[in-house]
N, C-alpha and C. Protein backbone atom coordinates (compact mmCIF):
# COMPACT_ATOMS: atom_id res chain seq x y z
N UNK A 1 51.95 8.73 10.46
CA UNK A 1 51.73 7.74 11.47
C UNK A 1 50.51 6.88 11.17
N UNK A 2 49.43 7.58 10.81
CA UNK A 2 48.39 6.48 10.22
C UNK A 2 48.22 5.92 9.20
N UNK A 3 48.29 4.77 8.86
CA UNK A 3 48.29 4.19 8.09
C UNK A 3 46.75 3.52 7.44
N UNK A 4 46.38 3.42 6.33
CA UNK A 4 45.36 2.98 6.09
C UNK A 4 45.62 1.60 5.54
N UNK A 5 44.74 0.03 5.86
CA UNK A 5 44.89 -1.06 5.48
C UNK A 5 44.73 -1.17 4.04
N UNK A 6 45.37 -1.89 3.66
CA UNK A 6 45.50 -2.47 2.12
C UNK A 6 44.74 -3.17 2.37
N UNK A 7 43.48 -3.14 1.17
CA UNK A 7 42.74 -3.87 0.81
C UNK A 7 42.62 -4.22 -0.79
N UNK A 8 42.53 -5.51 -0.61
CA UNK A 8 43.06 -6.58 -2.38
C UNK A 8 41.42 -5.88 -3.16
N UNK A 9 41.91 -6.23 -4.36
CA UNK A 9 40.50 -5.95 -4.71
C UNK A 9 39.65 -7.44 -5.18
N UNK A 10 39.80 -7.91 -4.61
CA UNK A 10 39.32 -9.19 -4.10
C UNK A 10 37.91 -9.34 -3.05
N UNK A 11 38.42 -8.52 -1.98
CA UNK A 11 38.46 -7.87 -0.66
C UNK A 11 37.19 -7.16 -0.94
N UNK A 12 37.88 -5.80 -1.84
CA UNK A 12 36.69 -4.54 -2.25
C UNK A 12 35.56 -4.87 -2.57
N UNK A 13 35.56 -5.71 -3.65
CA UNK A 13 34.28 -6.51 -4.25
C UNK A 13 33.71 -7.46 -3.35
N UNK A 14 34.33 -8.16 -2.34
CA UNK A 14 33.67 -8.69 -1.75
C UNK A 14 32.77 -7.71 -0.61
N UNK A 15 33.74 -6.54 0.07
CA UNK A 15 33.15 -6.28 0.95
C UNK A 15 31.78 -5.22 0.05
N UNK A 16 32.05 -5.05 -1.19
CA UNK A 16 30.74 -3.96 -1.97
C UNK A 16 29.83 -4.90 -2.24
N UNK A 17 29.71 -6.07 -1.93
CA UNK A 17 28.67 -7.46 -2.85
C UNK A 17 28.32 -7.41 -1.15
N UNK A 18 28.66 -7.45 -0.02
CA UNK A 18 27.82 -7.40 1.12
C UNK A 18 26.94 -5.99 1.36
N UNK A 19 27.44 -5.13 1.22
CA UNK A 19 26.91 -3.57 1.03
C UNK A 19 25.80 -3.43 0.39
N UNK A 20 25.64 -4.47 -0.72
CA UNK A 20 24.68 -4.34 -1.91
C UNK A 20 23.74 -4.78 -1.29
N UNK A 21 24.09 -6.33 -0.55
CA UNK A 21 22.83 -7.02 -0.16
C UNK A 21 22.22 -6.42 1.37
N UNK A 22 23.07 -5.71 2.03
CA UNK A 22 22.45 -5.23 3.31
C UNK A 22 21.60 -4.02 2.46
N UNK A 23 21.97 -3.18 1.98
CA UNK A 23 21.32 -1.84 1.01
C UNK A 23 19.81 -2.78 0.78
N UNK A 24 20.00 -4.06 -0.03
CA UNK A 24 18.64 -4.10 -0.75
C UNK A 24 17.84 -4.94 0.80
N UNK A 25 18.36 -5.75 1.29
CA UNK A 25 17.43 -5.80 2.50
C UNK A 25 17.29 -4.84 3.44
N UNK A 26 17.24 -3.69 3.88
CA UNK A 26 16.98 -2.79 4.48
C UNK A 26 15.91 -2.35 3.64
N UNK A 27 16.43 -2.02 2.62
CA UNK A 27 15.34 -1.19 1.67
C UNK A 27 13.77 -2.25 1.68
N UNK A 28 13.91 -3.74 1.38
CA UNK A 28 12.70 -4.50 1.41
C UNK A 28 11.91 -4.58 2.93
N UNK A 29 12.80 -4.65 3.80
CA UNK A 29 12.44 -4.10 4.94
C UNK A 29 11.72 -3.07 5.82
N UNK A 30 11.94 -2.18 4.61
CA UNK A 30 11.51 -1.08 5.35
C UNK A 30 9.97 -0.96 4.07
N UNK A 31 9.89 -1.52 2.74
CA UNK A 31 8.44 -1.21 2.18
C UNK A 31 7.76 -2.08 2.42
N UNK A 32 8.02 -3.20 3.13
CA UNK A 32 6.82 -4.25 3.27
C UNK A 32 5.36 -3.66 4.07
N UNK A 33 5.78 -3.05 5.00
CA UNK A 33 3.80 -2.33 5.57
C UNK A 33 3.62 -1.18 4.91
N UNK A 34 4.65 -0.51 3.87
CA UNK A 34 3.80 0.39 2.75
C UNK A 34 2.64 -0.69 1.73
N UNK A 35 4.05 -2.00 1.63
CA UNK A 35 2.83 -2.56 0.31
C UNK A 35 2.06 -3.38 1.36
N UNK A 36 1.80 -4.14 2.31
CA UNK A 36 0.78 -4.76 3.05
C UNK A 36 -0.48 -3.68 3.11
N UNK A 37 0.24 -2.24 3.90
CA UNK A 37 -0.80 -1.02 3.55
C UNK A 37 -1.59 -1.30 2.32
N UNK A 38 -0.89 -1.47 1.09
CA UNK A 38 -1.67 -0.48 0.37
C UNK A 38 -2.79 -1.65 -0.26
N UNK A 39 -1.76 -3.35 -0.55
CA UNK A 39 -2.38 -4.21 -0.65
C UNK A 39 -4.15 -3.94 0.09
N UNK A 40 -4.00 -4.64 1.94
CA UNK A 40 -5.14 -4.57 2.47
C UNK A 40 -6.67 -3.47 2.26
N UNK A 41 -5.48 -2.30 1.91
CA UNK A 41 -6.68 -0.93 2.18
C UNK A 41 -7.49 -1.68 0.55
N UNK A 42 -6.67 -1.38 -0.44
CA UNK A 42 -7.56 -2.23 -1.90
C UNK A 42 -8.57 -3.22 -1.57
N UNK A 43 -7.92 -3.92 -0.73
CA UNK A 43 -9.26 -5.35 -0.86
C UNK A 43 -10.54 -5.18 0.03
N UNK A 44 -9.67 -4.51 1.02
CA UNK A 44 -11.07 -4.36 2.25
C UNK A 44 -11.71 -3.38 1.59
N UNK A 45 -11.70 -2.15 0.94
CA UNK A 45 -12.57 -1.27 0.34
C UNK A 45 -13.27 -1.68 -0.93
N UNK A 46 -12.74 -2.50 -1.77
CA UNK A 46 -13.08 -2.79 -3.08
C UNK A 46 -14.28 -4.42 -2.49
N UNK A 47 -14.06 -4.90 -1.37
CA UNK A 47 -15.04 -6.00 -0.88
C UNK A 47 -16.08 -5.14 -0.10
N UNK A 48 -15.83 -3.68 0.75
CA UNK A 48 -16.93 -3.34 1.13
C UNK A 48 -17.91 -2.69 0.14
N UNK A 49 -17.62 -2.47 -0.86
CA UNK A 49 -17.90 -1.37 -1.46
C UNK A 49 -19.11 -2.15 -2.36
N UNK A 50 -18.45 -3.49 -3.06
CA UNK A 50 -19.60 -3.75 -3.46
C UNK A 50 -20.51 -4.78 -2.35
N UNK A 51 -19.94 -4.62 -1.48
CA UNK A 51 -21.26 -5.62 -0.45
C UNK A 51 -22.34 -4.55 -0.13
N UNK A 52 -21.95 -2.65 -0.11
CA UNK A 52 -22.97 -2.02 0.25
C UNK A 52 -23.45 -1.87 -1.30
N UNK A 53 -22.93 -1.60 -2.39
CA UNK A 53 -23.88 -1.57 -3.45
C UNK A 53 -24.81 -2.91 -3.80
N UNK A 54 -24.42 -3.79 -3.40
CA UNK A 54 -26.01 -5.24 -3.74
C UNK A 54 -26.75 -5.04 -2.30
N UNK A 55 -26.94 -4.80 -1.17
CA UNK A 55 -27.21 -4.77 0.17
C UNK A 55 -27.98 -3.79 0.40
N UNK A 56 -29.07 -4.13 1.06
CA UNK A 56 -30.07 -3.21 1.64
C UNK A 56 -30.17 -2.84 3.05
N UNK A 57 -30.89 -2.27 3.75
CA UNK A 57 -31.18 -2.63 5.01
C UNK A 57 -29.78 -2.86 6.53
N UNK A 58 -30.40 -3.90 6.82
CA UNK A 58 -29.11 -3.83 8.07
C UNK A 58 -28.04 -4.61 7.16
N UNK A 59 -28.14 -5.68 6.08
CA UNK A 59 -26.90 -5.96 5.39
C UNK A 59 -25.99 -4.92 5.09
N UNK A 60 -26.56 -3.53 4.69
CA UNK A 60 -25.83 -2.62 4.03
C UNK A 60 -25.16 -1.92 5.41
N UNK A 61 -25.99 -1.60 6.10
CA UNK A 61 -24.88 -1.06 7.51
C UNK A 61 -24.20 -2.22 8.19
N UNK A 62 -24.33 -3.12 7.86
CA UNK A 62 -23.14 -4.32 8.41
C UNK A 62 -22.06 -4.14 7.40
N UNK A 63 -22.41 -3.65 6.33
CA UNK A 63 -20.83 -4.12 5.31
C UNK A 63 -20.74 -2.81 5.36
N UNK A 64 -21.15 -1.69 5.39
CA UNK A 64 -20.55 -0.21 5.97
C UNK A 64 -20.26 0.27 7.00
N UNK A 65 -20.51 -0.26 8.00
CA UNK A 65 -19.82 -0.56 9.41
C UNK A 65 -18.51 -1.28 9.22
N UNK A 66 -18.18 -2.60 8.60
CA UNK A 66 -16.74 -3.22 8.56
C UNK A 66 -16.40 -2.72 7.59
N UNK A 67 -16.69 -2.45 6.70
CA UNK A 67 -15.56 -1.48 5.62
C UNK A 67 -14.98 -0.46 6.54
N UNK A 68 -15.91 0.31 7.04
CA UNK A 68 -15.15 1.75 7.66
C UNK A 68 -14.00 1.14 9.12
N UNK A 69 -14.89 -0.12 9.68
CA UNK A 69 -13.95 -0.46 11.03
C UNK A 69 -12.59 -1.10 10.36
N UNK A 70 -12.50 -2.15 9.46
CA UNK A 70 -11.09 -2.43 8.73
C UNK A 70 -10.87 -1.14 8.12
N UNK A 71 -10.94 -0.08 7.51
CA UNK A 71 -10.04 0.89 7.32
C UNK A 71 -9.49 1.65 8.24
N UNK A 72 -10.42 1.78 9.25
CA UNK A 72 -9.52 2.69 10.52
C UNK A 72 -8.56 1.86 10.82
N UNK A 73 -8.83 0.57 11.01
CA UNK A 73 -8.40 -0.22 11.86
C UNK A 73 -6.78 -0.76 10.87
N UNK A 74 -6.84 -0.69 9.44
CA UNK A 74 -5.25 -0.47 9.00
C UNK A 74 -4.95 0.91 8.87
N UNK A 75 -5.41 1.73 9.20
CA UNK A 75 -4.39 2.57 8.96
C UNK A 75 -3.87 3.30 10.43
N UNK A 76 -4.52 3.02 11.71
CA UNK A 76 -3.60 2.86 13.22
C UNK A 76 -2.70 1.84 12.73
N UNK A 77 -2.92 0.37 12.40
CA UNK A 77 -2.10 -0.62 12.30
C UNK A 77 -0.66 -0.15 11.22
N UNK A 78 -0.95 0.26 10.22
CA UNK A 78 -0.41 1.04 9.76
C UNK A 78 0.64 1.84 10.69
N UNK A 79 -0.16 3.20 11.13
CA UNK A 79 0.72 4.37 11.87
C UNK A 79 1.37 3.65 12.97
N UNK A 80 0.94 2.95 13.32
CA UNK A 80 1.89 1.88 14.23
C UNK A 80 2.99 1.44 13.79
N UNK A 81 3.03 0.31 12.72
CA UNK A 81 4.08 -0.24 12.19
C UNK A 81 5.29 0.33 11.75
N UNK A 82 5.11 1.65 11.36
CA UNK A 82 6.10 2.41 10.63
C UNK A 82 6.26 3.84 11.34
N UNK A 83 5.97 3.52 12.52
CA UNK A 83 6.28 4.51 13.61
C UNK A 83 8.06 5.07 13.87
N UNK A 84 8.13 6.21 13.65
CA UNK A 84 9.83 5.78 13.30
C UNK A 84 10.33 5.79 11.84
N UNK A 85 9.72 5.56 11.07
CA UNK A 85 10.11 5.74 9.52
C UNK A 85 9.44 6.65 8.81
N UNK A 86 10.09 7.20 7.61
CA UNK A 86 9.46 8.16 6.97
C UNK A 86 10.08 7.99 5.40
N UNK A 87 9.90 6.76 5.10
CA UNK A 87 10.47 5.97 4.05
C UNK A 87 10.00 7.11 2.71
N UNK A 88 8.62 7.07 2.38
CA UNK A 88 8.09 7.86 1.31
C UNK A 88 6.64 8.12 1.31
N UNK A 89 6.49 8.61 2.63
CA UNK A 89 5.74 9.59 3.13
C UNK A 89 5.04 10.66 2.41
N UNK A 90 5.90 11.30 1.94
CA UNK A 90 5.36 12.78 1.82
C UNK A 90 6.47 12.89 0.14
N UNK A 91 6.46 11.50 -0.35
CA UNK A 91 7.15 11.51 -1.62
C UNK A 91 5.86 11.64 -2.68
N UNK A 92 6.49 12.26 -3.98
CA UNK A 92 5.25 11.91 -5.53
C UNK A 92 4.58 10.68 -5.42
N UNK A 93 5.21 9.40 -5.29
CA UNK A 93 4.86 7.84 -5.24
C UNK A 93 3.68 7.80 -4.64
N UNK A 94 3.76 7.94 -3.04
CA UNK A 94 3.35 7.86 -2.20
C UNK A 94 1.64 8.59 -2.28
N UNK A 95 1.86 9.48 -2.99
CA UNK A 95 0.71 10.81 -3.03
C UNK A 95 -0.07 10.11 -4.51
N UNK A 96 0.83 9.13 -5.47
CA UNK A 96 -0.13 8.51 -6.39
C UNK A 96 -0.75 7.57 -6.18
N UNK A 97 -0.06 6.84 -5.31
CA UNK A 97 -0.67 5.47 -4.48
C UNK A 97 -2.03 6.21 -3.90
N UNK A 98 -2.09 6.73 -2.90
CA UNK A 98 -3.11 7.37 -2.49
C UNK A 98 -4.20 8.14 -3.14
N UNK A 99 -3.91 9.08 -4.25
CA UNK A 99 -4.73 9.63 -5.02
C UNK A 99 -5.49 8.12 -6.09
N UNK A 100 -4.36 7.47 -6.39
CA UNK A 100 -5.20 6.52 -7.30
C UNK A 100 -6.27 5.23 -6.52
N UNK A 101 -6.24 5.60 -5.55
CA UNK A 101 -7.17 4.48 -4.68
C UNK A 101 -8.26 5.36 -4.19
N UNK A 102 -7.82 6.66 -3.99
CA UNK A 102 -9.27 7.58 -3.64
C UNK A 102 -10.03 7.55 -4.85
N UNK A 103 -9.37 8.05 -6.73
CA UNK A 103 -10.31 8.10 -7.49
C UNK A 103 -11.09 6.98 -7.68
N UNK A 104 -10.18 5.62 -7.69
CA UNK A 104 -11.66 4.69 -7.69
C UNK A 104 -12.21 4.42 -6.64
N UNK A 105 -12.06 4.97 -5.09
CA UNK A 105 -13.12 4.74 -4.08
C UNK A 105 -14.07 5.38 -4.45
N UNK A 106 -13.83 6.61 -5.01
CA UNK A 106 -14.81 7.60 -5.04
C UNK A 106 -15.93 7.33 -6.22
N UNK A 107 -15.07 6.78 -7.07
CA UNK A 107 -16.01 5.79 -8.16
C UNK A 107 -17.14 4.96 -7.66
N UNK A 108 -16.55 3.74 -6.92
CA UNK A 108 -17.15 2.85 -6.19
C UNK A 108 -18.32 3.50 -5.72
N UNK A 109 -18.20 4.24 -4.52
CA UNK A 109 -19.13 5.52 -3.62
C UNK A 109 -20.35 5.87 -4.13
N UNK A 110 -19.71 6.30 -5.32
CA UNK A 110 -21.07 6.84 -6.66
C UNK A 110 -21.58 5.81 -6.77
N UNK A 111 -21.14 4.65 -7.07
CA UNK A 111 -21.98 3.31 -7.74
C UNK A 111 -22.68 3.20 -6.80
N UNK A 112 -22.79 3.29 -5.32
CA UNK A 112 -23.46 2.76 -4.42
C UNK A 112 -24.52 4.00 -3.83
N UNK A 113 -24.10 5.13 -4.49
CA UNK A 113 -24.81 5.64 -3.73
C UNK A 113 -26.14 6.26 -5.07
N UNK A 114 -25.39 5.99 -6.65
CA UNK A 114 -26.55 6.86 -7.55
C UNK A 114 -26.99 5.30 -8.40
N UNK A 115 -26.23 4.17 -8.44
CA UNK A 115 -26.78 3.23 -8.86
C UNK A 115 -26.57 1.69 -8.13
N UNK A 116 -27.29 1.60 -6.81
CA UNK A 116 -26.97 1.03 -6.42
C UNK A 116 -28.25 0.27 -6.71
N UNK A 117 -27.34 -1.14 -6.60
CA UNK A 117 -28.27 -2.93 -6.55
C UNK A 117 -27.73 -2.85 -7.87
N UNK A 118 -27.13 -2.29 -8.94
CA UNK A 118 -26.63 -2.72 -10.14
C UNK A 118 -25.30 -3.83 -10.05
N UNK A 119 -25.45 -4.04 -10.28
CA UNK A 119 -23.92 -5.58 -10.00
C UNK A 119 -22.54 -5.44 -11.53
N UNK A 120 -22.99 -4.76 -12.21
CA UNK A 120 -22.31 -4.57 -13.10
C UNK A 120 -21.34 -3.32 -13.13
N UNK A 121 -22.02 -2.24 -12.42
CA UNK A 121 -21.30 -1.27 -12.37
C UNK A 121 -20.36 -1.48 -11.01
N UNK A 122 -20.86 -2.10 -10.02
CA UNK A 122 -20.30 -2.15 -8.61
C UNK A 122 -18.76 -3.05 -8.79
N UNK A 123 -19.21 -4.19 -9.97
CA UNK A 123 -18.01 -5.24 -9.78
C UNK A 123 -16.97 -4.56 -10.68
N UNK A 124 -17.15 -3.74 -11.87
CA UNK A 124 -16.02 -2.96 -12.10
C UNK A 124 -15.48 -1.84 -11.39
N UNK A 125 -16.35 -0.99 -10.71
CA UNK A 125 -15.97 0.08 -9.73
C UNK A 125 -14.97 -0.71 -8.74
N UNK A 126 -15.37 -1.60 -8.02
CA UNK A 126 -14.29 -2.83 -7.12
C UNK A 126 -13.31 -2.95 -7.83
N UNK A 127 -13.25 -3.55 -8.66
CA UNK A 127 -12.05 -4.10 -9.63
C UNK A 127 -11.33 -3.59 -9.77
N UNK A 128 -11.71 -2.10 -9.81
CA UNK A 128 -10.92 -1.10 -10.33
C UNK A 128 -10.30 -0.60 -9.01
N UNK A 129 -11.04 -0.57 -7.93
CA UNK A 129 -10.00 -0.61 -6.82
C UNK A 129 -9.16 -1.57 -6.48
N UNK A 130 -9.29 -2.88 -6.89
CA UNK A 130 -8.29 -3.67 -6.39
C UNK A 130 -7.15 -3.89 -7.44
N UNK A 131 -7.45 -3.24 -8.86
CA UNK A 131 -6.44 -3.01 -9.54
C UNK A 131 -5.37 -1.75 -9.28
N UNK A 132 -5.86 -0.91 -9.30
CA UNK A 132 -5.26 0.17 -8.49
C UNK A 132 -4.15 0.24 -7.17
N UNK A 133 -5.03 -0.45 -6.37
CA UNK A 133 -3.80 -1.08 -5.11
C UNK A 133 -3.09 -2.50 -5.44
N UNK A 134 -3.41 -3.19 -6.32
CA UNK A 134 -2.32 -3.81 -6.49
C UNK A 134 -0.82 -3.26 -7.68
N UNK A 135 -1.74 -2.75 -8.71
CA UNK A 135 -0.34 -1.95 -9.50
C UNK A 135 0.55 -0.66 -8.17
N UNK A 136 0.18 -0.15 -7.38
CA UNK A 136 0.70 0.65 -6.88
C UNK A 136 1.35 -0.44 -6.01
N UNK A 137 1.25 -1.64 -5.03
CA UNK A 137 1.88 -2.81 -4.38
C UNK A 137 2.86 -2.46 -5.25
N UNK A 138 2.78 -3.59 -6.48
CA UNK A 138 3.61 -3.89 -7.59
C UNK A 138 4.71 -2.79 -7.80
N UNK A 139 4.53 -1.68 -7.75
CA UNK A 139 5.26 -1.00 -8.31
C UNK A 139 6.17 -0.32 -7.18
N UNK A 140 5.59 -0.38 -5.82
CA UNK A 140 6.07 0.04 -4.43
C UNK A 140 7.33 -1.48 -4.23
N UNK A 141 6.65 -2.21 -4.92
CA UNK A 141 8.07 -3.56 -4.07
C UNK A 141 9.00 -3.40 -5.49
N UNK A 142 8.87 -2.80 -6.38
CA UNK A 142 10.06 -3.01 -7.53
C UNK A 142 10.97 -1.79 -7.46
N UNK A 143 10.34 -0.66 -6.80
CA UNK A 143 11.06 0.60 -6.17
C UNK A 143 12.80 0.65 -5.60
C-alpha cells in the first residue's frame, strides 16, 4: 500500500546540492562567536599586555584594569552567545585554541612582570599572541 515517490536523478542532485548548502551554513553559523571569541580574546590581551609592560603607575593599572574588564567581559559575552550549543567545546581543537593563547599569555605576563619597560620583548610576546589567535580563527573558520 505504500508507495514511495519516484524521484529523477535530476531531482536527487538537486535536492543533495540544497543539503550541502544548508549543512555548510549551519555549520558557519554556528563557528562565527567561536572565531569572534577567539579573534577578540587575541587582540584585547596581546594590546593589554604590552600597554602594562611600557606603563608605570596608574597607566599600568588602567591598562590592567581593561585588559582584565574586556576579558571577563568576552567571555560572559561569549557564554551568552552560544548558550545552547556545544559545537566544540570540550573537542582536541578547542583545548589547542585555548592552550595556545594561554602559552603566549603567559609569555607576555613574564615580559611584564621580569622585564618590563623593554619594548622589544613585549612587542614580540603580543605578536605572538595575536598570531596565535588568529591561526587558531583561521583554522576554526576552514573546519
Amino acid at each position: 500500500m505504500d508507495t514511495t515517490p519516484t524521484i529523477t536523478a535530476t531531482e536527487a542532485r538537486l535536492l543533495l546540492d540544497r543539503a550541502d548548502r544548508l549543512s555548510r551554513s549551519a555549520h558557519n553559523a554556528t563557528r562565527w562567536p567561536y572565531i569572534t571569541f577567539i579573534l577578540a580574546l587575541g587582540v584585547a590581551t596581546s594590546m593589554g599586555t604590552f600597554a602594562m609592560a611600557l606603563t608605570t603607575g596608574d597607566a599600568f593599572g588602567l591598562a590592567y584594569f581593561a585588559t582584565l574588564a574586556v576579558m571577563f567581559s568576552l567571555i560572559i559575552f561569549f557564554m551568552l552567545s552560544i548558550q545552547g550549543r556545544s559545537a566544540f567545546s570540550h573537542s582536541r581543537r578547542w583545548t589547542g585554541y585555548i592552550a595556545s593563547w594561554f602559552v603566549t599569555y603567559a609569555a607576555a605576563i613574564s615580559v611584564v612582570i621580569w622585564a618590563h619597560g623593554e619594548v622589544v620583548p613585549a612587542a614580540i610576546t603580543s605578536g605572538l599572541i595575536l598570531v596565535a589567535a588568529f591561526v587558531s580563527a583561521a583554522r576554526e573558520a576552514r573546519a
